[in-house]
C-alpha positions as protocol buffer text, in pm:
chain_id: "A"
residue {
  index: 1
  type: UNK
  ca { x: -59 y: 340 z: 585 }
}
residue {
  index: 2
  type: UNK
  ca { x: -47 y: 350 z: 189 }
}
residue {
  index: 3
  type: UNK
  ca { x: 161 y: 144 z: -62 }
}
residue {
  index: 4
  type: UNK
  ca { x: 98 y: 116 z: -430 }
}
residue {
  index: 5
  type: UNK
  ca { x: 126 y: -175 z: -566 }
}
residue {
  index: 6
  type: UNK
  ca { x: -83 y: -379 z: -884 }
}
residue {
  index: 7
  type: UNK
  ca { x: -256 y: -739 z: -829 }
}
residue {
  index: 8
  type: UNK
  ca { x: -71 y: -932 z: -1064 }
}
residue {
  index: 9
  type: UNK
  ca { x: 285 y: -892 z: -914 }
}
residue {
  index: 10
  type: UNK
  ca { x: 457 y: -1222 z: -865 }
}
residue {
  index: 11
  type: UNK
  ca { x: 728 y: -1061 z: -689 }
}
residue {
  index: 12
  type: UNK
  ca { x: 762 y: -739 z: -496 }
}
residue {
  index: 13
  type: UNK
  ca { x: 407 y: -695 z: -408 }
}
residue {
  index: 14
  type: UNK
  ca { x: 364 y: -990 z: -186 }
}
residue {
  index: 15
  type: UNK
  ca { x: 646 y: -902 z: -7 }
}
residue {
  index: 16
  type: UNK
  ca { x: 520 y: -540 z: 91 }
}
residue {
  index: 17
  type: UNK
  ca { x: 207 y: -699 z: 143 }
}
residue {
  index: 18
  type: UNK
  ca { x: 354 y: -897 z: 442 }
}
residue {
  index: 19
  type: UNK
  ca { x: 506 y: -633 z: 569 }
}
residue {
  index: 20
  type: UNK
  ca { x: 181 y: -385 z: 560 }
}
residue {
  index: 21
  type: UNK
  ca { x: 2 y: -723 z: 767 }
}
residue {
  index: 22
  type: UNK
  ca { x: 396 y: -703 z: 1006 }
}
residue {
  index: 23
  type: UNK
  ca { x: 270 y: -358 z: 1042 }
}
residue {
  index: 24
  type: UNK
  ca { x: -103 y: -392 z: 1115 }
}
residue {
  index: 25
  type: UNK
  ca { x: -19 y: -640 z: 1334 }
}
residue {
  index: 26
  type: UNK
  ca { x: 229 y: -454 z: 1516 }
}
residue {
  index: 27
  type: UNK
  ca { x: -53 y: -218 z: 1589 }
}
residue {
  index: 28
  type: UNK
  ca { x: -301 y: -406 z: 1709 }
}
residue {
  index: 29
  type: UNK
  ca { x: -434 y: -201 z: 1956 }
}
residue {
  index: 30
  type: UNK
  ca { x: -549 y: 75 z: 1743 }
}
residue {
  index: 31
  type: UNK
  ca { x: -896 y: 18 z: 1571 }
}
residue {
  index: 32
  type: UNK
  ca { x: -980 y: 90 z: 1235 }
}
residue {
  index: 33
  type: UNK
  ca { x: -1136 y: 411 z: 1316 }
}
residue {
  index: 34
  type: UNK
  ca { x: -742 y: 558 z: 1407 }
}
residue {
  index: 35
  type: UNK
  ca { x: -522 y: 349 z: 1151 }
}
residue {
  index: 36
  type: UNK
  ca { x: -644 y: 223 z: 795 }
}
residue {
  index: 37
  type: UNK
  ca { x: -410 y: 39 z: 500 }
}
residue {
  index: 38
  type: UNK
  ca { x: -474 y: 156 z: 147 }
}
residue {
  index: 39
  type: UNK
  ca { x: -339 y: -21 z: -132 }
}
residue {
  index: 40
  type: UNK
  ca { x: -337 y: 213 z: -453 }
}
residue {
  index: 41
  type: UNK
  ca { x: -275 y: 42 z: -785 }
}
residue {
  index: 42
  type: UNK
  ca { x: -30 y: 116 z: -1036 }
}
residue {
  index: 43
  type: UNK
  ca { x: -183 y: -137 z: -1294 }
}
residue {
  index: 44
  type: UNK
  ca { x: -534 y: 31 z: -1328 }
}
residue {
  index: 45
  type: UNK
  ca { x: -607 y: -141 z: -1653 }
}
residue {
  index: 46
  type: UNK
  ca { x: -610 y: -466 z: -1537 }
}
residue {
  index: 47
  type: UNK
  ca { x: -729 y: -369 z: -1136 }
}
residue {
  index: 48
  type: UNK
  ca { x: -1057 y: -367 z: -1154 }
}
residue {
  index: 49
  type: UNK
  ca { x: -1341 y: -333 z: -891 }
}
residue {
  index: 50
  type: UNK
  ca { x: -1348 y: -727 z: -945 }
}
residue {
  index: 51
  type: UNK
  ca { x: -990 y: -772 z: -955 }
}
residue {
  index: 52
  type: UNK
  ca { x: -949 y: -601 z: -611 }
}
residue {
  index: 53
  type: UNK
  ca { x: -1281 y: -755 z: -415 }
}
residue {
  index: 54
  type: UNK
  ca { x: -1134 y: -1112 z: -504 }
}
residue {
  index: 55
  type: UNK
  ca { x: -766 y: -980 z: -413 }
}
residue {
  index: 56
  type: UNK
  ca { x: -923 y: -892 z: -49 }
}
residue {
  index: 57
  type: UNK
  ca { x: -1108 y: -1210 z: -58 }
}
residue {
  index: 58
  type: UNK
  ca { x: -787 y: -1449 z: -142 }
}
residue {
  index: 59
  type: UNK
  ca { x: -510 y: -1251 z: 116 }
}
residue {
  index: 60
  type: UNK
  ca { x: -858 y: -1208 z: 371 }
}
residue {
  index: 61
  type: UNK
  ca { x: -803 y: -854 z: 353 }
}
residue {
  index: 62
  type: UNK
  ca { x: -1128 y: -668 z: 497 }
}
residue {
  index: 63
  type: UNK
  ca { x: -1286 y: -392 z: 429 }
}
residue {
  index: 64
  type: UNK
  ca { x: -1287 y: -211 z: 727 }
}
residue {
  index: 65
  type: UNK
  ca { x: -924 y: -180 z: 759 }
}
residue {
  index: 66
  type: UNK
  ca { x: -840 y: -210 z: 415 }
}
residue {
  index: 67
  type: UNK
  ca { x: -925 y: 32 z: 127 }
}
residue {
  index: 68
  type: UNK
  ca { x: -836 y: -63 z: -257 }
}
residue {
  index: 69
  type: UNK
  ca { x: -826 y: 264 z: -504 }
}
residue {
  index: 70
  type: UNK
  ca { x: -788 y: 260 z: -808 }
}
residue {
  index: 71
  type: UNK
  ca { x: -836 y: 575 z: -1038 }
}
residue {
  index: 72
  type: UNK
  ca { x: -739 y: 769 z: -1376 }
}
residue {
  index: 73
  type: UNK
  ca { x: -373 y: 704 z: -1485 }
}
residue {
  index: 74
  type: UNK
  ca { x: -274 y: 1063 z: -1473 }
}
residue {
  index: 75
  type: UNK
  ca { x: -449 y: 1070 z: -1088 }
}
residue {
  index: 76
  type: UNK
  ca { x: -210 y: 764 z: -1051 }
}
residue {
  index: 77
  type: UNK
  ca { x: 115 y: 913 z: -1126 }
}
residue {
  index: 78
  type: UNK
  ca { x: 89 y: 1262 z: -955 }
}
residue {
  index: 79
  type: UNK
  ca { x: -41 y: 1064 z: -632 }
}
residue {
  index: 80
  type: UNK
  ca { x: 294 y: 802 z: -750 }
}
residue {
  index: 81
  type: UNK
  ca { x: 475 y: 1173 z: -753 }
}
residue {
  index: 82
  type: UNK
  ca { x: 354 y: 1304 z: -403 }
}
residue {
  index: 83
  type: UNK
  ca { x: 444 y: 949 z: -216 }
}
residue {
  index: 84
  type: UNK
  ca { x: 773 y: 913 z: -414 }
}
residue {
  index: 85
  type: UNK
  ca { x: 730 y: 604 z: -587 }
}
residue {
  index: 86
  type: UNK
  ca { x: 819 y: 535 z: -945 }
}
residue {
  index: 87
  type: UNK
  ca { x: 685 y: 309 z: -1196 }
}
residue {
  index: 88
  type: UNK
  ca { x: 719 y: 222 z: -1541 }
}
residue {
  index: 89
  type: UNK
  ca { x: 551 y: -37 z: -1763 }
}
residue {
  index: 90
  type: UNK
  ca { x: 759 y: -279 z: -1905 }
}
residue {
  index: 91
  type: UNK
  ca { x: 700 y: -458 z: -2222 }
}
residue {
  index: 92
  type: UNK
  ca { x: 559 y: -795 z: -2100 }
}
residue {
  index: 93
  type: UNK
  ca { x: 297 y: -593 z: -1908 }
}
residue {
  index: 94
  type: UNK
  ca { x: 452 y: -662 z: -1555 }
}
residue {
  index: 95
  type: UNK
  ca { x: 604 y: -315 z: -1401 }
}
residue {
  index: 96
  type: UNK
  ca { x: 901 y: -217 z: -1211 }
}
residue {
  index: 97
  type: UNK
  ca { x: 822 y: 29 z: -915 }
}
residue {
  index: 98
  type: UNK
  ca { x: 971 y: 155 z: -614 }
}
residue {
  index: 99
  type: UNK
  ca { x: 876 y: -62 z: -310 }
}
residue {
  index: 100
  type: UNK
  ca { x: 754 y: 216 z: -57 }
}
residue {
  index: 101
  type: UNK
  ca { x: 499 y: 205 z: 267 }
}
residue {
  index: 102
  type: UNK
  ca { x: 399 y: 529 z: 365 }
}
residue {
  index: 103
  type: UNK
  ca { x: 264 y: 619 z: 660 }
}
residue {
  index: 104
  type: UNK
  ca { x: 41 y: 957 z: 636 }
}
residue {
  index: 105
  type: UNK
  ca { x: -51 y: 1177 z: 935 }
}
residue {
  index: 106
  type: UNK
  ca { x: -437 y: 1270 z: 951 }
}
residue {
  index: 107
  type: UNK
  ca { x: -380 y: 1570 z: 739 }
}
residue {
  index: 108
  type: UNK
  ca { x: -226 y: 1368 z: 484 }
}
residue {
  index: 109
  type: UNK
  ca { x: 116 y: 1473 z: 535 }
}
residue {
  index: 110
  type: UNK
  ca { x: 383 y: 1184 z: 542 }
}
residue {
  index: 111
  type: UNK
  ca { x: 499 y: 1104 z: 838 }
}
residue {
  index: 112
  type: UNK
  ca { x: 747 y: 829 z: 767 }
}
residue {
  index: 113
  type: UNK
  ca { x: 839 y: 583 z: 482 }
}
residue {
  index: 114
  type: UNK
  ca { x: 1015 y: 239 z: 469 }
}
residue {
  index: 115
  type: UNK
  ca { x: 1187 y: 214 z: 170 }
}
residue {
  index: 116
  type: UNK
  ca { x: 1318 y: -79 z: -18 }
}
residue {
  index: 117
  type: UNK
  ca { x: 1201 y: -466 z: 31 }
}
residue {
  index: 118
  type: UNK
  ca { x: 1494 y: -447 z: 301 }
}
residue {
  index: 119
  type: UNK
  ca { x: 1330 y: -194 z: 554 }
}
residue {
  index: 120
  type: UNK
  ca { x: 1195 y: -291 z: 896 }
}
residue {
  index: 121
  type: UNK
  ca { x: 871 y: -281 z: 943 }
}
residue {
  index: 122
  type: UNK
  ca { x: 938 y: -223 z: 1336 }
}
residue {
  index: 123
  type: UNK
  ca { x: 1098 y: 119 z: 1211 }
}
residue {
  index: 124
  type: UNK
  ca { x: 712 y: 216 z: 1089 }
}
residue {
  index: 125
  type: UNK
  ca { x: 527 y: 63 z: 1345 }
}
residue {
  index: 126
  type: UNK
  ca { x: 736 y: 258 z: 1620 }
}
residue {
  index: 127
  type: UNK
  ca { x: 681 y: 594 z: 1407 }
}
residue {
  index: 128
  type: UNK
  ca { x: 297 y: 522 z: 1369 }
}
residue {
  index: 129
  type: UNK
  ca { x: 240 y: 466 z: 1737 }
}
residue {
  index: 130
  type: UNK
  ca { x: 405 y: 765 z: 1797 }
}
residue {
  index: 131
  type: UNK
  ca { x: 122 y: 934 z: 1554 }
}
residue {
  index: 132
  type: UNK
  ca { x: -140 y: 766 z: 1684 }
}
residue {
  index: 133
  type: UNK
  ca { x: -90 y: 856 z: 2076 }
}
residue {
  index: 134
  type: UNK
  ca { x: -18 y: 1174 z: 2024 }
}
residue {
  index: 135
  type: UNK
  ca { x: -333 y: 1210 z: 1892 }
}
């Protein structure tokens, strides 16, 4: 399950945060050998290694079901490109993005997205145990 999202987000970002936790909750009975959440920033500048170890530590996000990347900006947009979202960097530094939670087969194919801070988690969580049994 991927989202992209940046640290420093007062708004948006919590909220698909919740709903990633809706999510991993929902599918509690896989381990984190069949079902990981990545967060991917869109704010590399300011998401650091730092700035992501002491995100995990304050939302008690760990490491074996979580994964933080963070990478070139150019690496950033074309994976921004392949999921769908858009972003753009607005002048006081915050950034206005599309609010997407992807859920990617083992291949890396999508398999579903929720899209927009109004989407039901339940809608991915049904999808995803789908995947996950029939694999």
């Amino acid at each position: 399950v991927v989202a992209m999202v940046y640290t420093t987000c007062k708004y948006v970002c919590p909220r698909i945060l919740a709903d990633l936790r809706t999510i991993k909750s929902g599918l509690s009975e896989f381990g984190s050998k069949d079902l990981g959440f990545t967060l991917i920033t869109i704010d590399p500048e300011r998401d650091t290694v730092e700035t992501f170890n002491a995100y995990a530590k304050k939302n008690d996000l760990d490491a074996d079901t979580w994964t933080f990347l963070r990478g070139d900006p150019g690496d950033i947009l074309e994976v921004a490109a392949l999921l769908g979202v858009k972003y753009k960097k607005l002048p006081d530094g915050e950034f206005s993005h599309s609010n997407i939670i992807t859920l990617l087969k083992p291949n890396g194919e999508i398999a579903l997205q929720l899209n927009g801070l109004g989407a039901n988690p339940a809608e991915l969580i049904t999808g995803a145990k789908g995947q996950l049994h029939s694999h």
